[in-house]
mmCIF file of N, CA and C in Angstrom:
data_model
loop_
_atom_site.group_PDB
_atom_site.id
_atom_site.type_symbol
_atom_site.label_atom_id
_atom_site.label_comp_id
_atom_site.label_asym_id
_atom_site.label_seq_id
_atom_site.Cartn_x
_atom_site.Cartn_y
_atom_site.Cartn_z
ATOM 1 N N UNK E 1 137.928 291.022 39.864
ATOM 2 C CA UNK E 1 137.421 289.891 39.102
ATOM 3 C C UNK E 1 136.191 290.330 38.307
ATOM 4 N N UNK E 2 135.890 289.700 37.439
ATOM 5 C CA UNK E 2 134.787 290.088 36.312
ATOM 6 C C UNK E 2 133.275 289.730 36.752
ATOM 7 N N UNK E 3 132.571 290.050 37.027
ATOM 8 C CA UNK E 3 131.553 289.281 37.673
ATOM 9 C C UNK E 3 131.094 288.316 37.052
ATOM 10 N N UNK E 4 131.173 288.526 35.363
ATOM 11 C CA UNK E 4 130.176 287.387 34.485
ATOM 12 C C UNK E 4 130.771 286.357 34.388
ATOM 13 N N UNK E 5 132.169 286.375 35.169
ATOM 14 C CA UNK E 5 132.978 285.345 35.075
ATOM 15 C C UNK E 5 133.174 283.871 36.563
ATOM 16 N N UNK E 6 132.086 284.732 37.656
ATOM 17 C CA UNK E 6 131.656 284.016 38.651
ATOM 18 C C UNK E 6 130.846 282.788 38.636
ATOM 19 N N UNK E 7 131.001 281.848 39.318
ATOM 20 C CA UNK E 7 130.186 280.620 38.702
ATOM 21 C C UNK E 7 128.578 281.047 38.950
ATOM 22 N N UNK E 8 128.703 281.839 39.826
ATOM 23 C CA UNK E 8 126.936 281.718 40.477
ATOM 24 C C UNK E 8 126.069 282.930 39.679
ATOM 25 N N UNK E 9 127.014 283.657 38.337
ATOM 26 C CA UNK E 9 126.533 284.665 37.849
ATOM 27 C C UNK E 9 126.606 284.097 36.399
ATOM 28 N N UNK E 10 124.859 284.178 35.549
ATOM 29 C CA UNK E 10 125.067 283.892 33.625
ATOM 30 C C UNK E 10 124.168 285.165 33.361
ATOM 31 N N UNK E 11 125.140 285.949 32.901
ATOM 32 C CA UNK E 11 124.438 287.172 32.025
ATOM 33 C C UNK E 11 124.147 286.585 30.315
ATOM 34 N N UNK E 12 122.659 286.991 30.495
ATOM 35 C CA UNK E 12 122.437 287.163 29.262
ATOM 36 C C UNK E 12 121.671 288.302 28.500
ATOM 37 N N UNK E 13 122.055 288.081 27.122
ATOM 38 C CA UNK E 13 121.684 289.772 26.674
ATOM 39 C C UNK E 13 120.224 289.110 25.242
ATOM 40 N N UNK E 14 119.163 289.950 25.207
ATOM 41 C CA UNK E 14 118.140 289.543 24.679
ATOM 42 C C UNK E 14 118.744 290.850 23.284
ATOM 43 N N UNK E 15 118.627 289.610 22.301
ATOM 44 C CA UNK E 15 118.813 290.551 20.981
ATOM 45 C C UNK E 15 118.024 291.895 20.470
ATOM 46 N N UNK E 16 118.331 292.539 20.328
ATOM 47 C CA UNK E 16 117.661 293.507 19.870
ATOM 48 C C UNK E 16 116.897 292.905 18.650
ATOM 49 N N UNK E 17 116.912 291.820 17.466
ATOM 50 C CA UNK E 17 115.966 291.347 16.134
ATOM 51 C C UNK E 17 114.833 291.001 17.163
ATOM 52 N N UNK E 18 114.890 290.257 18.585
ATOM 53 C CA UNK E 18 113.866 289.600 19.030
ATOM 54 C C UNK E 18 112.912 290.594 19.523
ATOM 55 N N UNK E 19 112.010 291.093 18.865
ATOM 56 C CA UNK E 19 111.172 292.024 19.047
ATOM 57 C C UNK E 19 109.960 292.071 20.157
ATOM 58 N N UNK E 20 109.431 291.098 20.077
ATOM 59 C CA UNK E 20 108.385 290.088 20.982
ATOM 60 C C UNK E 20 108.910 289.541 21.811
ATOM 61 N N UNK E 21 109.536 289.641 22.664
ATOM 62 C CA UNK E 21 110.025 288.764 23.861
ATOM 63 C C UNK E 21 109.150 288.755 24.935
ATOM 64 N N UNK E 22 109.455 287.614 25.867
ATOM 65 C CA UNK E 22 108.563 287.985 26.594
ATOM 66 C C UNK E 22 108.515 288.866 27.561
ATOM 67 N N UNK E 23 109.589 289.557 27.908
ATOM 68 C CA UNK E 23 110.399 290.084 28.575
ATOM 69 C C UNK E 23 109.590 291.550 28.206
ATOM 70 N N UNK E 24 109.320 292.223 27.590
ATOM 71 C CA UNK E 24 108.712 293.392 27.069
ATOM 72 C C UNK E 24 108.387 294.277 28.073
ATOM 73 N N UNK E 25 107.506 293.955 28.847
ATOM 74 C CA UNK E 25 106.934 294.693 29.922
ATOM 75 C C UNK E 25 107.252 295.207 30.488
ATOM 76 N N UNK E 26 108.667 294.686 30.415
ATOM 77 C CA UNK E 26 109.744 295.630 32.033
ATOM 78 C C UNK E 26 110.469 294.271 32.532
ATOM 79 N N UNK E 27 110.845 294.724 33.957
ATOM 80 C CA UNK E 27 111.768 293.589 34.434
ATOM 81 C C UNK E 27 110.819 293.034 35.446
ATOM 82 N N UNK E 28 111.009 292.033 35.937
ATOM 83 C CA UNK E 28 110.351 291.082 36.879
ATOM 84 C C UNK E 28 111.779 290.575 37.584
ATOM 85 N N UNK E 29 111.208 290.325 39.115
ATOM 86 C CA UNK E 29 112.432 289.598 39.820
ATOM 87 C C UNK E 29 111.863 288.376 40.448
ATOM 88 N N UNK E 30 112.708 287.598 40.562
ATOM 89 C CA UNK E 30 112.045 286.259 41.423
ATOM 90 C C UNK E 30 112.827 285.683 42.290
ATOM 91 N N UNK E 31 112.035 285.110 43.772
ATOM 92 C CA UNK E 31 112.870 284.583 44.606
ATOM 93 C C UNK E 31 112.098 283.520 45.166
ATOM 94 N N UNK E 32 113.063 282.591 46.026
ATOM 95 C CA UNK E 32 112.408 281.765 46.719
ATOM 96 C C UNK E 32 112.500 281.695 48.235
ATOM 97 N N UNK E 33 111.965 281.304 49.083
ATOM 98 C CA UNK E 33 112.275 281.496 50.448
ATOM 99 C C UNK E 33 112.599 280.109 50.877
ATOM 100 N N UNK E 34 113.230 280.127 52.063
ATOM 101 C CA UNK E 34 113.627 278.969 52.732
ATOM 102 C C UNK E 34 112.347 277.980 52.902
ATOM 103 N N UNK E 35 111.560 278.090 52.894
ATOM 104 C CA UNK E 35 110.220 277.268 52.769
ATOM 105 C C UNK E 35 109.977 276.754 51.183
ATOM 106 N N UNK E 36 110.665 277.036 50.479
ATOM 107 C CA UNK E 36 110.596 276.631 48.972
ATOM 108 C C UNK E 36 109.317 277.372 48.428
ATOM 109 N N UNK E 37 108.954 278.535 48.991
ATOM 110 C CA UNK E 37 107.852 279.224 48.144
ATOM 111 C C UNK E 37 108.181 280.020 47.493
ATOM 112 N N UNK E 38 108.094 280.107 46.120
ATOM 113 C CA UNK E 38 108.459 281.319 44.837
ATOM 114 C C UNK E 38 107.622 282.803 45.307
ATOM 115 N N UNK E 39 108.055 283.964 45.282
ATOM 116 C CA UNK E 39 107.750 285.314 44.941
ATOM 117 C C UNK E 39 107.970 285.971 44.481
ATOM 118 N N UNK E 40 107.353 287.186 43.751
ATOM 119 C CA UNK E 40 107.542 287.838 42.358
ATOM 120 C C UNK E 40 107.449 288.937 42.616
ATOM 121 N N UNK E 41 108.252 290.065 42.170
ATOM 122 C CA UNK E 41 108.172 291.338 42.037
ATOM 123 C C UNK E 41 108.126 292.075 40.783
ATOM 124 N N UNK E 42 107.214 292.855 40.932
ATOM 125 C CA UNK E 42 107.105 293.653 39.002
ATOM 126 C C UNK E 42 107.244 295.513 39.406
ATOM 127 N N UNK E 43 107.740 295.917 38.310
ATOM 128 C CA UNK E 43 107.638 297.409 38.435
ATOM 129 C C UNK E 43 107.033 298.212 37.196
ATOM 130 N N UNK E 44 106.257 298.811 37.554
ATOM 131 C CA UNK E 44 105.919 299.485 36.240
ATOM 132 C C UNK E 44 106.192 301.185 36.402
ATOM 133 N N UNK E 45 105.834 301.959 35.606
ATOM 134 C CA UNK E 45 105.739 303.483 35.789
ATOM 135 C C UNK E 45 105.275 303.866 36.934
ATOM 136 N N UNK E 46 103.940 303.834 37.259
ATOM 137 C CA UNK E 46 103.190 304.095 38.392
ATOM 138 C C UNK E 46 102.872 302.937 39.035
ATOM 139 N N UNK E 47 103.347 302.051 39.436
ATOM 140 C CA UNK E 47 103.171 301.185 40.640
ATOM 141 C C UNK E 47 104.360 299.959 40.365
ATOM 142 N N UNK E 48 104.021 299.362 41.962
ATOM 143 C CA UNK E 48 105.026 298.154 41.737
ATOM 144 C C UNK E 48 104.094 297.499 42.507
ATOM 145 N N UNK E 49 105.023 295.816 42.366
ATOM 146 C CA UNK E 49 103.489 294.671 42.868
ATOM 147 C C UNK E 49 104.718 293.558 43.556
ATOM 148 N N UNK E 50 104.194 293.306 44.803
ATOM 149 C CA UNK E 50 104.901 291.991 45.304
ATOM 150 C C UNK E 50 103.999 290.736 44.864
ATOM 151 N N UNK E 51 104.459 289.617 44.146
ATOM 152 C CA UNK E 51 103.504 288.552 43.685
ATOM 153 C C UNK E 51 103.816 287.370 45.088
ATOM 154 N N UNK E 52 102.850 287.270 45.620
ATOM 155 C CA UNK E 52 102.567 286.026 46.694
ATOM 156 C C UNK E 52 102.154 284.924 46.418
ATOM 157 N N UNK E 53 100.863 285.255 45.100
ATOM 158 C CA UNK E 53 100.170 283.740 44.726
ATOM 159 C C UNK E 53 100.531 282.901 44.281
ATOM 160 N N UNK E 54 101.032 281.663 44.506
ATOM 161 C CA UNK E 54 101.731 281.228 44.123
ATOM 162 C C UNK E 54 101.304 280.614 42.551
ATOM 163 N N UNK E 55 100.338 280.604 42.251
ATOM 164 C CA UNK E 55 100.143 280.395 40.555
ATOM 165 C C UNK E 55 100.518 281.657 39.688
ATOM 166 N N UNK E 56 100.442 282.637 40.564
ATOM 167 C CA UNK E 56 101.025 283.965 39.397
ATOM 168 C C UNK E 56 102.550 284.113 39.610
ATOM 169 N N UNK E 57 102.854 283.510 40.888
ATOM 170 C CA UNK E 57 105.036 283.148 40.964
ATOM 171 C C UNK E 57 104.715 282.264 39.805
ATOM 172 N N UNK E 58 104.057 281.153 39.812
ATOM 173 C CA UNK E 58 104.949 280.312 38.947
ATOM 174 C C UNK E 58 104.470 280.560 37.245
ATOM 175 N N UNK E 59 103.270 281.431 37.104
ATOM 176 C CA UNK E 59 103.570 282.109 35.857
ATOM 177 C C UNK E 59 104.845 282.642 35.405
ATOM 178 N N UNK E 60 105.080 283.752 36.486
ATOM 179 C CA UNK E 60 106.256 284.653 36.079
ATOM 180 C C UNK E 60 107.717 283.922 35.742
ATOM 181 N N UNK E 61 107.894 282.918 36.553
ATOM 182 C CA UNK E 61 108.623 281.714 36.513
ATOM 183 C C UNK E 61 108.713 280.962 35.019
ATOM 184 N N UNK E 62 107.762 280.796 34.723
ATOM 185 C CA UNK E 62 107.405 280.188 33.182
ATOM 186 C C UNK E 62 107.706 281.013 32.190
ATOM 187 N N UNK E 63 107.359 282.800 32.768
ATOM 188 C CA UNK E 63 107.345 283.999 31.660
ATOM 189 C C UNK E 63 109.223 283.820 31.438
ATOM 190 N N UNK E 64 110.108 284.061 32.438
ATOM 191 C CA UNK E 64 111.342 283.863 32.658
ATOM 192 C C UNK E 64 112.025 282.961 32.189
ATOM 193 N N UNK E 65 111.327 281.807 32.306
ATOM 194 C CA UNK E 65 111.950 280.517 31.538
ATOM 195 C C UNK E 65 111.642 280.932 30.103
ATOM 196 N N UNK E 66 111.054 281.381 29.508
ATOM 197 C CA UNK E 66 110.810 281.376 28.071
ATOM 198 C C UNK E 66 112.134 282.625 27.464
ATOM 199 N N UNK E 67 111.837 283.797 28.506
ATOM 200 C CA UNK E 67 113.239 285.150 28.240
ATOM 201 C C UNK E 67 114.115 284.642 28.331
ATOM 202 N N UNK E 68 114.723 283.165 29.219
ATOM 203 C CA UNK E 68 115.805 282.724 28.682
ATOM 204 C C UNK E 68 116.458 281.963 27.836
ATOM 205 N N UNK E 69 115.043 281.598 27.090
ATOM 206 C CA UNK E 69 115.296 280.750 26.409
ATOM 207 C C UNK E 69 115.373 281.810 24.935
ATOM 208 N N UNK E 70 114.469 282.459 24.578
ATOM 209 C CA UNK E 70 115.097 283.745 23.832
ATOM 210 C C UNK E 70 116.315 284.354 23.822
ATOM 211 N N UNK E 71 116.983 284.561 24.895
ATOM 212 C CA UNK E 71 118.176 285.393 24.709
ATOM 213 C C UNK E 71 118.908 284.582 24.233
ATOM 214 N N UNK E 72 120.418 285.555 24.033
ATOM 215 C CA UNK E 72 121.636 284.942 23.525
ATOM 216 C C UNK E 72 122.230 283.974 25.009
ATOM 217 N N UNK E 73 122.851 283.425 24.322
ATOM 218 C CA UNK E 73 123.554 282.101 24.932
ATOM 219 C C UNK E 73 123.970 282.835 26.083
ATOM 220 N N UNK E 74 125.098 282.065 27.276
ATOM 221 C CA UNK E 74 125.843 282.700 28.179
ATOM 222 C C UNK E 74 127.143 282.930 27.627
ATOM 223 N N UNK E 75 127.328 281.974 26.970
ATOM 224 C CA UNK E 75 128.538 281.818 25.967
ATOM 225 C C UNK E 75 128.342 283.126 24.721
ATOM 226 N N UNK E 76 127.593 282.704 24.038
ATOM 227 C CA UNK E 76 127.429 284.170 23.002
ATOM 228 C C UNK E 76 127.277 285.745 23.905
ATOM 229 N N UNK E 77 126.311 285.618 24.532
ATOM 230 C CA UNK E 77 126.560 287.100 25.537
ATOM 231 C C UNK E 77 127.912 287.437 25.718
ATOM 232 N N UNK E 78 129.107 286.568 26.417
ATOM 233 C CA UNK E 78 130.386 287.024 26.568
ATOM 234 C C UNK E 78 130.931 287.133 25.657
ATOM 235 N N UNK E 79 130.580 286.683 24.483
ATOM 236 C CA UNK E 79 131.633 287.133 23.107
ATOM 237 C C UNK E 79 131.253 288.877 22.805
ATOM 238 N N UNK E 80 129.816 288.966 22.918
ATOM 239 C CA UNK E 80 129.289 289.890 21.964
ATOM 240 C C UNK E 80 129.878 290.729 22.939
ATOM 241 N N UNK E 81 129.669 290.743 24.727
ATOM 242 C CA UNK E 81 130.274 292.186 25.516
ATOM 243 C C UNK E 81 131.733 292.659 24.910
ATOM 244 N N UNK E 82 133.093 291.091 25.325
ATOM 245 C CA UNK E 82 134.239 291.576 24.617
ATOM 246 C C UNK E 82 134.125 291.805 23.618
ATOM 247 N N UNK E 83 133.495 291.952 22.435
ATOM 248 C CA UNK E 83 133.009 292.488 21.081
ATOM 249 C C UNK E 83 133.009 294.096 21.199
ATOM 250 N N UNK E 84 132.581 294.170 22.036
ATOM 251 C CA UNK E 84 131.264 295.672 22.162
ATOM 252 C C UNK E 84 132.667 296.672 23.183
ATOM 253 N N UNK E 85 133.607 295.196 23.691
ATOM 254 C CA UNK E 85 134.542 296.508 24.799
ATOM 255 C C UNK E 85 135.839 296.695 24.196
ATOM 256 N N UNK E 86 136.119 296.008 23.212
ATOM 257 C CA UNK E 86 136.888 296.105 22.230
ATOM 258 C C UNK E 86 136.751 297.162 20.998
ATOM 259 N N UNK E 87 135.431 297.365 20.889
ATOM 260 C CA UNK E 87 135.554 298.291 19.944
ATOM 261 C C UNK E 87 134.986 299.603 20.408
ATOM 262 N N UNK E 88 134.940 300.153 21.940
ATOM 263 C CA UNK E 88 135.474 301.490 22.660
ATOM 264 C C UNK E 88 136.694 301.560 22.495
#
């Protein structure tokens, strides 16, 4: 089965025109725990950071909400992949 085709999975792909995203920095991950508290993970070259505070989770949270709101659709992402696997 396709994974992007799972309900609990929306790939999206950030355009290459969008130059400024917020996304820039690298990747960030986010989770929540059974207690409903957000935590953040960042990686850079030389270090990585577990985020605990919860005002800098819910930055990163906000940073995330904005990268998705930049990228291409979930719908446009799957056109552009079969696009891109079609013309290998």
């Amino acid at each position: 089965m396709d994974t992007g085709r799972l309900r609990n999975v929306e790939i999206q792909v950030m355009p290459r025109t969008q130059e400024d995203h917020s996304g820039f920095e690298g990747p960030l991950y986010l989770a929540e725990t059974a207690e409903n508290r957000r935590v953040g993970y960042v990686e850079a070259h030389d270090c990585s950071m577990l985020v605990t505070d919860s005002k800098a989770a819910s930055g990163m949270l906000q940073r995330y909400g904005k990268m998705r709101s930049q990228a291409l659709s979930h719908h446009a992402t799957a056109s552009l992949l079969e696009q891109m696997r079609g013309a290998l």
